[in-house]
PDB file of C-alpha atoms in Angstrom:
ATOM      1  CA  MET A   1     109.743  79.573  82.090  1.00 49.00           C
ATOM      2  CA  ASP A   2     111.972  82.269  79.684  1.00 64.00           C
ATOM      3  CA  SER A   3     108.572  82.939  78.843  1.00 87.00           C
ATOM      4  CA  GLN A   4     106.940  83.953  81.820  1.00 93.00           C
ATOM      5  CA  VAL A   5     107.604  87.629  83.657  1.00 96.00           C
ATOM      6  CA  PRO A   6     109.750  87.250  86.685  1.00 96.00           C
ATOM      7  CA  TRP A   7     108.282  88.633  89.355  1.00 96.00           C
ATOM      8  CA  ARG A   8     110.364  91.381  91.621  1.00 97.00           C
ATOM      9  CA  CYS A   9     110.188  92.975  94.917  1.00 97.00           C
ATOM     10  CA  LEU A  10     111.847  94.965  97.616  1.00 96.00           C
ATOM     11  CA  VAL A  11     112.032  93.858 101.201  1.00 95.00           C
ATOM     12  CA  PRO A  12     114.286  95.582 103.936  1.00 93.00           C
ATOM     13  CA  ALA A  13     117.655  94.444 104.499  1.00 92.00           C
ATOM     14  CA  ASP A  14     116.683  93.515 108.214  1.00 91.00           C
ATOM     15  CA  ALA A  15     114.289  91.291 107.090  1.00 93.00           C
ATOM     16  CA  VAL A  16     116.677  88.793 104.507  1.00 93.00           C
ATOM     17  CA  SER A  17     117.338  86.605 107.096  1.00 92.00           C
ATOM     18  CA  PHE A  18     114.132  86.225 108.471  1.00 91.00           C
ATOM     19  CA  ILE A  19     112.625  85.175 104.582  1.00 94.00           C
ATOM     20  CA  ILE A  20     115.740  83.018 104.209  1.00 94.00           C
ATOM     21  CA  GLY A  21     115.297  81.124 107.771  1.00 93.00           C
ATOM     22  CA  LYS A  22     117.824  78.677 109.362  1.00 93.00           C
ATOM     23  CA  GLY A  23     120.177  77.340 107.163  1.00 93.00           C
ATOM     24  CA  GLY A  24     118.211  78.794 104.418  1.00 93.00           C
ATOM     25  CA  ALA A  25     115.412  76.380 105.807  1.00 95.00           C
ATOM     26  CA  ASN A  26     112.439  79.143 105.466  1.00 95.00           C
ATOM     27  CA  ILE A  27     113.281  80.391 101.313  1.00 96.00           C
ATOM     28  CA  ARG A  28     113.788  76.349 100.474  1.00 96.00           C
ATOM     29  CA  GLN A  29     110.179  75.969 102.239  1.00 96.00           C
ATOM     30  CA  ILE A  30     108.876  78.359  99.925  1.00 97.00           C
ATOM     31  CA  SER A  31     110.161  77.447  97.018  1.00 97.00           C
ATOM     32  CA  GLU A  32     109.728  73.833  97.792  1.00 97.00           C
ATOM     33  CA  THR A  33     106.049  74.407  98.690  1.00 97.00           C
ATOM     34  CA  SER A  34     105.188  77.093  96.044  1.00 97.00           C
ATOM     35  CA  GLY A  35     107.072  75.368  93.320  1.00 97.00           C
ATOM     36  CA  ALA A  36     108.484  79.049  92.202  1.00 97.00           C
ATOM     37  CA  GLU A  37     112.240  79.779  91.973  1.00 97.00           C
ATOM     38  CA  VAL A  38     112.992  82.202  94.411  1.00 96.00           C
ATOM     39  CA  ALA A  39     116.377  84.632  94.590  1.00 95.00           C
ATOM     40  CA  ILE A  40     117.487  87.442  96.692  1.00 95.00           C
ATOM     41  CA  SER A  41     119.845  89.903  95.233  1.00 93.00           C
ATOM     42  CA  LYS A  42     123.281  89.692  96.562  1.00 90.00           C
ATOM     43  CA  GLU A  43     125.759  92.391  97.301  1.00 87.00           C
ATOM     44  CA  GLY A  44     126.951  94.450  94.028  1.00 87.00           C
ATOM     45  CA  GLU A  45     123.983  93.121  92.221  1.00 89.00           C
ATOM     46  CA  THR A  46     121.936  96.264  93.262  1.00 90.00           C
ATOM     47  CA  PRO A  47     123.327 100.135  93.359  1.00 91.00           C
ATOM     48  CA  GLU A  48     124.507 101.320  97.087  1.00 89.00           C
ATOM     49  CA  THR A  49     121.688 103.767  97.009  1.00 89.00           C
ATOM     50  CA  LEU A  50     119.344 100.993  97.707  1.00 92.00           C
ATOM     51  CA  ALA A  51     119.001  99.875 101.007  1.00 92.00           C
ATOM     52  CA  ASP A  52     116.184  96.927 100.610  1.00 95.00           C
ATOM     53  CA  LYS A  53     117.186  93.735  98.946  1.00 95.00           C
ATOM     54  CA  ILE A  54     115.017  92.486  95.703  1.00 96.00           C
ATOM     55  CA  VAL A  55     113.823  89.180  96.020  1.00 96.00           C
ATOM     56  CA  THR A  56     113.029  87.760  92.266  1.00 96.00           C
ATOM     57  CA  VAL A  57     110.279  84.853  92.129  1.00 97.00           C
ATOM     58  CA  LYS A  58     109.793  82.773  88.975  1.00 96.00           C
ATOM     59  CA  GLY A  59     107.661  80.198  88.116  1.00 96.00           C
ATOM     60  CA  SER A  60     104.016  79.663  86.484  1.00 95.00           C
ATOM     61  CA  ASN A  61     101.388  82.377  87.655  1.00 94.00           C
ATOM     62  CA  ASN A  62     100.342  80.042  90.117  1.00 96.00           C
ATOM     63  CA  GLN A  63     103.477  79.241  91.595  1.00 97.00           C
ATOM     64  CA  LYS A  64     104.519  82.929  91.494  1.00 97.00           C
ATOM     65  CA  GLU A  65     101.309  83.486  93.730  1.00 96.00           C
ATOM     66  CA  SER A  66     101.667  81.127  95.801  1.00 97.00           C
ATOM     67  CA  ALA A  67     105.434  82.398  96.689  1.00 97.00           C
ATOM     68  CA  CYS A  68     104.617  85.514  96.845  1.00 96.00           C
ATOM     69  CA  ALA A  69     101.929  85.070  99.469  1.00 96.00           C
ATOM     70  CA  GLN A  70     104.644  83.108 101.649  1.00 96.00           C
ATOM     71  CA  ILE A  71     107.229  86.237 101.189  1.00 96.00           C
ATOM     72  CA  LEU A  72     103.890  88.671 102.025  1.00 95.00           C
ATOM     73  CA  ARG A  73     102.964  86.298 105.849  1.00 95.00           C
ATOM     74  CA  LYS A  74     106.999  86.433 106.764  1.00 94.00           C
ATOM     75  CA  LEU A  75     107.095  89.876 106.272  1.00 94.00           C
ATOM     76  CA  ARG A  76     103.397  90.778 108.163  1.00 94.00           C
ATOM     77  CA  GLN A  77     104.377  88.107 110.390  1.00 92.00           C
ATOM     78  CA  MET A  78     107.741  89.835 111.612  1.00 91.00           C
ATOM     79  CA  GLN A  79     105.680  93.196 111.428  1.00 89.00           C
ATOM     80  CA  GLY A  80     103.316  92.051 113.736  1.00 92.00           C
ATOM     81  CA  VAL A  81     100.448  92.602 110.769  1.00 91.00           C
ATOM     82  CA  SER A  82      97.532  89.689 109.957  1.00 92.00           C
ATOM     83  CA  ASP A  83      96.312  88.888 106.970  1.00 91.00           C
ATOM     84  CA  HIS A  84      93.533  90.745 107.170  1.00 93.00           C
ATOM     85  CA  GLU A  85      95.045  94.329 107.908  1.00 95.00           C
ATOM     86  CA  PRO A  86      96.264  96.864 105.382  1.00 95.00           C
ATOM     87  CA  GLY A  87      99.724  96.972 104.714  1.00 94.00           C
ATOM     88  CA  VAL A  88     102.278  97.828 102.070  1.00 95.00           C
ATOM     89  CA  PHE A  89     104.172  95.930  99.572  1.00 96.00           C
ATOM     90  CA  VAL A  90     106.308  97.438  97.071  1.00 97.00           C
ATOM     91  CA  ILE A  91     107.311  95.513  93.802  1.00 97.00           C
ATOM     92  CA  ILE A  92     109.209  96.712  91.589  1.00 97.00           C
ATOM     93  CA  VAL A  93     108.729  96.778  87.302  1.00 97.00           C
ATOM     94  CA  PRO A  94     110.511  98.251  84.358  1.00 96.00           C
ATOM     95  CA  GLN A  95     110.921 101.998  83.999  1.00 95.00           C
ATOM     96  CA  ILE A  96     109.831 101.892  80.570  1.00 95.00           C
ATOM     97  CA  SER A  97     106.681  99.704  81.422  1.00 97.00           C
ATOM     98  CA  ALA A  98     105.284 102.676  84.118  1.00 96.00           C
ATOM     99  CA  PRO A  99     102.961 104.570  81.609  1.00 96.00           C
ATOM    100  CA  VAL A 100     101.423 101.208  80.436  1.00 97.00           C
ATOM    101  CA  ILE A 101     100.568 100.320  83.466  1.00 97.00           C
ATOM    102  CA  ILE A 102      99.084 103.590  84.071  1.00 97.00           C
ATOM    103  CA  GLY A 103      97.231 103.584  81.207  1.00 97.00           C
ATOM    104  CA  ALA A 104      95.158 106.943  79.184  1.00 96.00           C
ATOM    105  CA  LYS A 105      94.371 108.977  81.978  1.00 94.00           C
ATOM    106  CA  GLY A 106      94.564 106.307  84.450  1.00 96.00           C
ATOM    107  CA  ALA A 107      92.404 103.779  83.090  1.00 97.00           C
ATOM    108  CA  GLN A 108      94.408 101.401  83.665  1.00 97.00           C
ATOM    109  CA  ILE A 109      95.781 102.073  87.263  1.00 97.00           C
ATOM    110  CA  LYS A 110      92.175 102.506  88.336  1.00 97.00           C
ATOM    111  CA  SER A 111      90.865  99.564  87.202  1.00 97.00           C
ATOM    112  CA  ILE A 112      93.641  96.706  89.117  1.00 98.00           C
ATOM    113  CA  MET A 113      92.603  99.138  92.282  1.00 98.00           C
ATOM    114  CA  GLU A 114      88.957  98.636  91.620  1.00 98.00           C
ATOM    115  CA  HIS A 115      89.281  94.930  90.666  1.00 97.00           C
ATOM    116  CA  SER A 116      91.638  93.798  93.406  1.00 98.00           C
ATOM    117  CA  GLY A 117      90.547  96.290  96.264  1.00 98.00           C
ATOM    118  CA  ALA A 118      94.086  97.895  96.791  1.00 98.00           C
ATOM    119  CA  GLU A 119      95.357 100.973  96.609  1.00 98.00           C
ATOM    120  CA  ILE A 120      97.876 101.498  94.455  1.00 98.00           C
ATOM    121  CA  ASN A 121     100.883 104.005  93.974  1.00 97.00           C
ATOM    122  CA  VAL A 122     102.894 104.275  91.215  1.00 96.00           C
ATOM    123  CA  GLY A 123     106.937 106.119  92.370  1.00 92.00           C
ATOM    124  CA  ARG A 124     107.704 108.806  90.043  1.00 90.00           C
ATOM    125  CA  GLU A 125     110.601 108.463  89.464  1.00 91.00           C
ATOM    126  CA  ALA A 126     113.021 105.608  89.108  1.00 93.00           C
ATOM    127  CA  ILE A 127     115.101 103.669  91.804  1.00 92.00           C
ATOM    128  CA  ILE A 128     118.639 105.616  91.876  1.00 91.00           C
ATOM    129  CA  ASN A 129     120.912 103.582  89.242  1.00 91.00           C
ATOM    130  CA  MET A 130     118.503 101.399  88.121  1.00 93.00           C
ATOM    131  CA  ALA A 131     115.945 101.154  85.035  1.00 93.00           C
ATOM    132  CA  ASP A 132     113.222 100.000  87.671  1.00 96.00           C
ATOM    133  CA  GLN A 133     110.306 102.075  88.829  1.00 96.00           C
ATOM    134  CA  PRO A 134     108.940 101.173  92.206  1.00 97.00           C
ATOM    135  CA  ILE A 135     105.105 100.147  92.965  1.00 98.00           C
ATOM    136  CA  SER A 136     103.320 100.454  96.260  1.00 97.00           C
ATOM    137  CA  ILE A 137     100.472  98.311  97.416  1.00 98.00           C
ATOM    138  CA  ASN A 138      98.237  99.233 100.339  1.00 97.00           C
ATOM    139  CA  GLY A 139      95.330  96.812 101.502  1.00 97.00           C
ATOM    140  CA  THR A 140      95.031  93.213 103.024  1.00 97.00           C
ATOM    141  CA  ILE A 141      97.143  90.266 101.802  1.00 96.00           C
ATOM    142  CA  ASN A 142      94.612  88.945  99.397  1.00 96.00           C
ATOM    143  CA  GLN A 143      94.053  92.291  98.026  1.00 97.00           C
ATOM    144  CA  VAL A 144      97.880  92.781  97.317  1.00 97.00           C
ATOM    145  CA  ILE A 145      98.177  89.540  95.960  1.00 97.00           C
ATOM    146  CA  ALA A 146      95.391  90.168  93.554  1.00 97.00           C
ATOM    147  CA  ALA A 147      96.573  93.728  92.388  1.00 98.00           C
ATOM    148  CA  VAL A 148     100.196  92.150  91.775  1.00 97.00           C
ATOM    149  CA  SER A 149      98.956  89.502  89.664  1.00 97.00           C
ATOM    150  CA  LYS A 150      97.030  92.114  87.726  1.00 97.00           C
ATOM    151  CA  LEU A 151     100.177  94.322  87.611  1.00 97.00           C
ATOM    152  CA  ASN A 152     102.272  91.779  86.354  1.00 96.00           C
ATOM    153  CA  SER A 153     100.098  90.193  83.754  1.00 97.00           C
ATOM    154  CA  VAL A 154     100.371  93.867  82.398  1.00 97.00           C
ATOM    155  CA  LEU A 155     103.945  92.871  82.032  1.00 97.00           C
ATOM    156  CA  GLN A 156     103.330  89.562  80.683  1.00 97.00           C
ATOM    157  CA  ASP A 157     101.547  91.342  78.075  1.00 97.00           C
ATOM    158  CA  MET A 158     104.251  93.754  77.347  1.00 97.00           C
ATOM    159  CA  LEU A 159     106.497  90.723  76.854  1.00 96.00           C
ATOM    160  CA  ASP A 160     104.388  88.643  74.856  1.00 96.00           C
ATOM    161  CA  ARG A 161     104.111  91.747  72.481  1.00 95.00           C
ATOM    162  CA  GLY A 162     107.667  92.468  71.884  1.00 95.00           C
ATOM    163  CA  LYS A 163     107.650  95.547  74.110  1.00 96.00           C
ATOM    164  CA  LEU A 164     109.621  94.382  77.144  1.00 95.00           C
ATOM    165  CA  ALA A 165     112.385  91.380  76.774  1.00 94.00           C
ATOM    166  CA  GLN A 166     113.748  89.319  79.462  1.00 92.00           C
ATOM    167  CA  ARG A 167     117.025  91.700  79.906  1.00 92.00           C
ATOM    168  CA  ASP A 168     114.271  94.294  81.115  1.00 94.00           C
ATOM    169  CA  PHE A 169     114.206  92.481  84.558  1.00 93.00           C
ATOM    170  CA  ILE A 170     117.445  91.355  85.013  1.00 89.00           C
ATOM    171  CA  VAL A 171     118.636  92.631  88.540  1.00 79.00           C
ATOM    172  CA  ARG A 172     121.385  95.042  87.933  1.00 77.00           C
ATOM    173  CA  PRO A 173     122.850  98.714  88.649  1.00 76.00           C
ATOM    174  CA  LEU A 174     122.661 100.783  86.099  1.00 67.00           C
ATOM    175  CA  ASP A 175     125.661 101.316  83.983  1.00 61.00           C
ATOM    176  CA  ALA A 176     125.435 102.423  80.668  1.00 42.00           C
ATOM    177  CA  SER A 177     128.848 102.179  79.955  1.00 37.00           C
ATOM    178  CA  ALA A 178     128.920  98.143  80.626  1.00 41.00           C
ATOM    179  CA  VAL A 179     125.740  97.391  78.737  1.00 39.00           C
ATOM    180  CA  ALA A 180     125.565  97.040  75.030  1.00 37.00           C
ATOM    181  CA  PHE A 181     122.547  96.967  73.260  1.00 37.00           C
ATOM    182  CA  ASP A 182     122.012  95.140  69.502  1.00 40.00           C
ATOM    183  CA  GLU A 183     118.736  97.377  69.259  1.00 42.00           C
ATOM    184  CA  PRO A 184     117.740 100.776  70.351  1.00 43.00           C
ATOM    185  CA  PRO A 185     116.109 101.404  73.682  1.00 43.00           C
ATOM    186  CA  ARG A 186     112.052 101.271  73.154  1.00 48.00           C
ATOM    187  CA  VAL A 187     110.098 104.436  74.353  1.00 45.00           C
ATOM    188  CA  GLU A 188     106.625 103.410  74.743  1.00 47.00           C
ATOM    189  CA  LYS A 189     104.022 106.433  74.396  1.00 47.00           C
ATOM    190  CA  PRO A 190     103.757 108.091  77.928  1.00 44.00           C
ATOM    191  CA  ALA A 191     100.513 108.446  79.443  1.00 46.00           C
ATOM    192  CA  GLU A 192      98.877 110.985  81.592  1.00 46.00           C
ATOM    193  CA  ALA A 193      99.447 109.923  85.321  1.00 42.00           C
ATOM    194  CA  PRO A 194      96.632 109.979  87.650  1.00 43.00           C
ATOM    195  CA  ALA A 195      96.692 112.496  90.770  1.00 44.00           C
ATOM    196  CA  VAL A 196      98.939 111.337  93.683  1.00 40.00           C
ATOM    197  CA  ASP A 197      97.498 111.265  97.010  1.00 45.00           C
ATOM    198  CA  ARG A 198      99.673 112.982  99.111  1.00 38.00           C
ATOM    199  CA  SER A 199      98.615 111.415 102.085  1.00 43.00           C
ATOM    200  CA  ALA A 200      98.863 107.911 100.776  1.00 44.00           C
ATOM    201  CA  PRO A 201     101.112 105.560 103.286  1.00 43.00           C
ATOM    202  CA  PRO A 202     103.933 105.209 100.878  1.00 38.00           C
ATOM    203  CA  THR A 203     106.889 107.365 101.060  1.00 35.00           C
ATOM    204  CA  TYR A 204     109.962 107.468  98.476  1.00 32.00           C
ATOM    205  CA  SER A 205     113.323 108.367  99.931  1.00 33.00           C
ATOM    206  CA  GLY A 206     116.046 109.641  98.028  1.00 33.00           C
ATOM    207  CA  GLY A 207     114.145 109.808  94.895  1.00 36.00           C
ATOM    208  CA  GLY A 208     113.729 105.981  94.663  1.00 38.00           C
ATOM    209  CA  GLY A 209     116.656 105.249  96.116  1.00 38.00           C
ATOM    210  CA  GLY A 210     115.190 103.132  99.060  1.00 38.00           C
ATOM    211  CA  VAL A 211     111.720 102.448  99.693  1.00 37.00           C
ATOM    212  CA  THR A 212     110.467 102.655 103.029  1.00 36.00           C
ATOM    213  CA  ALA A 213     106.076 102.310 103.880  1.00 36.00           C
ATOM    214  CA  PRO A 214     104.835 102.665 107.287  1.00 34.00           C
ATOM    215  CA  TYR A 215     102.313 100.187 109.021  1.00 31.00           C
ATOM    216  CA  PRO A 216     100.257 100.259 111.675  1.00 32.00           C
ATOM    217  CA  GLY A 217     102.074 100.880 114.729  1.00 33.00           C
ATOM    218  CA  GLY A 218     104.813 102.757 112.801  1.00 35.00           C
ATOM    219  CA  SER A 219     106.545  99.967 112.087  1.00 37.00           C
ATOM    220  CA  ASN A 220     107.907  99.612 108.035  1.00 39.00           C
ATOM    221  CA  THR A 221     108.762  96.976 105.478  1.00 41.00           C
ATOM    222  CA  GLY A 222     109.076  96.808 101.808  1.00 52.00           C
ATOM    223  CA  GLY A 223     106.651  94.154  99.360  1.00 52.00           C
ATOM    224  CA  CYS A 224     107.326  91.864  97.176  1.00 47.00           C
ATOM    225  CA  GLY A 225     105.828  91.466  92.787  1.00 43.00           C
ATOM    226  CA  GLY A 226     106.304  92.845  89.598  1.00 46.00           C
ATOM    227  CA  GLY A 227     109.302  91.514  87.430  1.00 45.00           C
ATOM    228  CA  GLY A 228     112.711  90.213  88.215  1.00 43.00           C
ATOM    229  CA  GLY A 229     115.831  88.726  87.429  1.00 43.00           C
TER     230      GLY A 229
END
């Protein structure tokens, strides 16, 4: 499992208790039925500037897809959004992977959108005080899961090729003075970013410090997916 990329997603703090359930019943059921390991960030593991919690899902691709779908359904149920309605789901990925996910002239991200049918918006900046970047995915539950899977397959390929390491998925505030690496930081060749659709639903407040995205009816929720610790 150590060779598998963990999936990470952002969940609004007020939705965490709904996902965990009474006495941890919901999150335990998600783990047992999917076979995946599911963890939610605790106090002090993320910067104070991040209002959302980070959910990390580990396991095989099938296990992660199953767990992610169940988490997404819990969020949609809380917001009154059906599986077939469009809704926004936010995942986080290591910032150094963003240029590769976008691809030359936006080719990679365009291909993922075409294959999944979802709209994908890569955040312009990293989450404040973290080395991670938010990616919002808008679509039906099947479209979102397909996009999350495709995005994480890019991360898996980077991990397999040594362009990413498991430490890149550890959930922690960015504190250069407290982290010492044995090798210099890796820098991926920047790719030309695609034009951003200003009418797209997601809005990144605080320069990535907190992520909110409107659902039908004006309610808000976060999302799940790429990478985790």
